[in-house]
C-alpha positions as a printed Julia matrix, in Angstrom:
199×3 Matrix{Float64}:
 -12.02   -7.93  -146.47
 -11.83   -4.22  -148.17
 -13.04   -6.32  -151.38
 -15.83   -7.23  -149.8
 -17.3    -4.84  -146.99
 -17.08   -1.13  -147.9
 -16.26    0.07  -144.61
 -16.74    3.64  -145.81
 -20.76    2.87  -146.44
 -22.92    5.06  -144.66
 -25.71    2.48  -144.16
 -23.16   -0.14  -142.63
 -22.56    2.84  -139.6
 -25.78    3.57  -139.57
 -26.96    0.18  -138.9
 -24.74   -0.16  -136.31
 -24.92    3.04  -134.36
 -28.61    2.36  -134.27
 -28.89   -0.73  -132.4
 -27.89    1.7   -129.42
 -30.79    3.61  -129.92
 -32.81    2.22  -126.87
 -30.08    0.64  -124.83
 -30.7     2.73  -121.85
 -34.65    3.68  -122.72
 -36.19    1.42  -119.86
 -36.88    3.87  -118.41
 -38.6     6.39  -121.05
 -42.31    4.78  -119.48
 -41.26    5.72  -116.04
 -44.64    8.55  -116.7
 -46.62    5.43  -116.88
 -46.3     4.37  -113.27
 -49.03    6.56  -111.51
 -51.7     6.4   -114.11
 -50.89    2.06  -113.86
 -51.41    2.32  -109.67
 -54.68    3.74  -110.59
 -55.97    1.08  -112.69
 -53.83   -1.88  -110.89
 -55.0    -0.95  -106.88
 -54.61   -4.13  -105.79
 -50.81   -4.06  -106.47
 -48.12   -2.25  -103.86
 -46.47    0.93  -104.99
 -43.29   -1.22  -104.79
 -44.45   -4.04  -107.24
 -45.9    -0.51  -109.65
 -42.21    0.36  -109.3
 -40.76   -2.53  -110.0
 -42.0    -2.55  -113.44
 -39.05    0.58  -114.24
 -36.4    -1.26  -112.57
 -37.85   -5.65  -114.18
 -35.86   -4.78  -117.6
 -32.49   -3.95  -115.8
 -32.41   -7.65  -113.61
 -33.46   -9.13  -117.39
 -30.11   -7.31  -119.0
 -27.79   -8.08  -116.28
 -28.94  -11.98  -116.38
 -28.63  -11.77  -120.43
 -25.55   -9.82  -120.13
 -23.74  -12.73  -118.52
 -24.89  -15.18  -121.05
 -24.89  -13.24  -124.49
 -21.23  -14.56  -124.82
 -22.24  -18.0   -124.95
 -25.5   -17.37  -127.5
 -22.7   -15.26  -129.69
 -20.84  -18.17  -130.01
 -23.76  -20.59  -130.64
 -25.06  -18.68  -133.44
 -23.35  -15.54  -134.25
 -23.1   -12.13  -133.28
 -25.38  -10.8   -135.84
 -28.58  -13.08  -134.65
 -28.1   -12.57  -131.41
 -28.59   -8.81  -131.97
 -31.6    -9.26  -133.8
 -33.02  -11.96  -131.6
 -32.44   -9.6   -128.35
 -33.94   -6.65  -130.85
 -36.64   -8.88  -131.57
 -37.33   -9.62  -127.79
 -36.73   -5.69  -126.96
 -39.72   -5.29  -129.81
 -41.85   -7.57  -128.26
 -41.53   -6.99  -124.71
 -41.48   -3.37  -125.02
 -44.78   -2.88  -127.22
 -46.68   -6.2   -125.07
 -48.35   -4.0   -122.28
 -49.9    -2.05  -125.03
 -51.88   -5.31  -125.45
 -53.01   -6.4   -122.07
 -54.42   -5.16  -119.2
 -52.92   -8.47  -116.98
 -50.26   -7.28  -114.67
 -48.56  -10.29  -114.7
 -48.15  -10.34  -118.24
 -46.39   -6.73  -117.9
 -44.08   -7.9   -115.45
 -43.19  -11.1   -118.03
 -42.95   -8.43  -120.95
 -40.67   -5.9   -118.87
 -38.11   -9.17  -118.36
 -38.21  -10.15  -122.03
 -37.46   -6.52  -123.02
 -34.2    -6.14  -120.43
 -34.19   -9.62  -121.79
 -33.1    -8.44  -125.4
 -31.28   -5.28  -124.47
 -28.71   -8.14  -122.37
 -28.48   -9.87  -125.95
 -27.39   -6.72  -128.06
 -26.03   -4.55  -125.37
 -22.22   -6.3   -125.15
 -22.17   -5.92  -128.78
 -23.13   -2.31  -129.01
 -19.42   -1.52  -129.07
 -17.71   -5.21  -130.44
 -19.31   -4.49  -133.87
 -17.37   -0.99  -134.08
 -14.15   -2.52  -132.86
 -14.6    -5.58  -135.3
 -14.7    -3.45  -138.69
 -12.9     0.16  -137.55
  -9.11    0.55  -136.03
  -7.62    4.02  -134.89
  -9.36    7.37  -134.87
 -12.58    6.42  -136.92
 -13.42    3.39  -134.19
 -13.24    6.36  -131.63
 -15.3     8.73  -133.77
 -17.69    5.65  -133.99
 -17.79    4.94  -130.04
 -18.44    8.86  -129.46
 -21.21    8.91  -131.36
 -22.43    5.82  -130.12
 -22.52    7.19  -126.69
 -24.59   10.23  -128.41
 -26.93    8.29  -129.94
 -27.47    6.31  -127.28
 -27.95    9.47  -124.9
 -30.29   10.98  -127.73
 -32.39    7.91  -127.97
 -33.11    7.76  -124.16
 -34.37   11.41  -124.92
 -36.61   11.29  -127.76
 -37.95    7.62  -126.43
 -38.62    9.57  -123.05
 -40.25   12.75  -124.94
 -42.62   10.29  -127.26
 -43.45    8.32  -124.14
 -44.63   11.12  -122.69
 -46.85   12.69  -125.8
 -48.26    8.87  -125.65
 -49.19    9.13  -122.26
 -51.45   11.86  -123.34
 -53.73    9.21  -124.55
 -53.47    6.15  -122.04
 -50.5     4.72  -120.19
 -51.29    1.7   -122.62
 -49.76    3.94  -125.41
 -46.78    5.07  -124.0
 -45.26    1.68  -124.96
 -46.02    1.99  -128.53
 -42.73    4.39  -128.17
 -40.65    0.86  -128.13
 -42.0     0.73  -131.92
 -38.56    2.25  -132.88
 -37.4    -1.52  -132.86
 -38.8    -1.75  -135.95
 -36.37    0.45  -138.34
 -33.55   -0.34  -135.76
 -34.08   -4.15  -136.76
 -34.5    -3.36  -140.64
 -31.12   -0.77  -140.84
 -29.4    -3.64  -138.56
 -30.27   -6.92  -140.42
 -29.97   -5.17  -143.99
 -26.84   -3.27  -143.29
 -24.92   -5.72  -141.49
 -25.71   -8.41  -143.3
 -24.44  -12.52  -143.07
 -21.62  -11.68  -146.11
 -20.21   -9.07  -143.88
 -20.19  -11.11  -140.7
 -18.46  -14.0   -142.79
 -15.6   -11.78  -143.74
 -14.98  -10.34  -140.25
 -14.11  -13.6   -138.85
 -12.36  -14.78  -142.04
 -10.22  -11.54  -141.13
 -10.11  -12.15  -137.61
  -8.98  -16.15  -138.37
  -6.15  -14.67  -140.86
  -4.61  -12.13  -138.57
């Protein structure tokens, strides 16, 4: 496997540190909430709400079943099909002004985070061992903490312009998908579990 994957490449951690960029950024449109009672009156506060709290039943359900879409087709597409979904149902509302649509999109965005949220931590412990995997994990848990913040501080400038906006922040898929799917690439997936069938 050294032959192959040069576990030393920058890009390779890179790529994989960043898919838990916006793991735990739900939340970063939370601003969004009175400015979308305003303009959606004929919703309850608690349905307004719910819209902050939709992505986390969409993970948990995911969660439970990324297991079985890992071993359908891979761990590497079923990150970038739940990063794909986070893309989607994060930047959607940006689009519409149909409430139920919103409440779809939030679903399909805890949707995605479910997919690529188990593996957050897998794809560390499938290519490091020893003191670099735990370097790895700590800065995982920083870059995961540092994402929530700078997703919640662009929200916010967004906001500044419509509550429509603020989910343009969720645009951050888009290099998170590109360092993912060129970094960790189908070769280097292939020789993991040619290791992991050897050992």
């Amino acid at each position: 496997m050294n032959g192959v994957i040069n576990k030393d490449s920058k890009r390779l951690k890179i790529g994989i540190l960043s898919i838990s960029t916006l793991l735990t950024a739900a939340g970063a449109v939370s601003g969004t909430v009175p400015m979308m009672a305003k303009q959606f009156s004929d919703q309850s506060s608690s349905q307004i709400q719910a819209l902050i709290t939709i992505p986390s039943i969409g993970m948990m359900i995911f969660i439970l079943l990324s297991s079985l879409v890992i071993k359908m087709i891979g761990k590497r597409n079923t990150v970038l099909i739940g990063l794909f979904l986070g893309l989607i149902g994060g930047i959607l509302p940006f689009f519409t002004d149909s409430f139920r649509i919103i409440q779809i999109a939030r679903f399909i965005f805890g949707a995605g985070n479910g997919l690529y949220s188990t593996s957050t931590a897998s794809l560390i412990g499938d290519l490091y061992k020893g003191d670099e995997q735990r370097t790895l994990l700590g800065i995982q848990s920083a870059v995961q903490t540092l994402g929530n913040s700078v997703a919640t501080f662009m929200a916010g400038i967004f906001l500044g312009i419509s509550w429509h906006s603020a989910y343009l922040v969720y645009l951050i898929f888009v290099p998170v998908i590109f360092l993912f799917a060129t970094s960790y690439t189908p070769r280097v997936e292939k020789a993991i579990k040619e290791e992991q069938q050897n050992s």
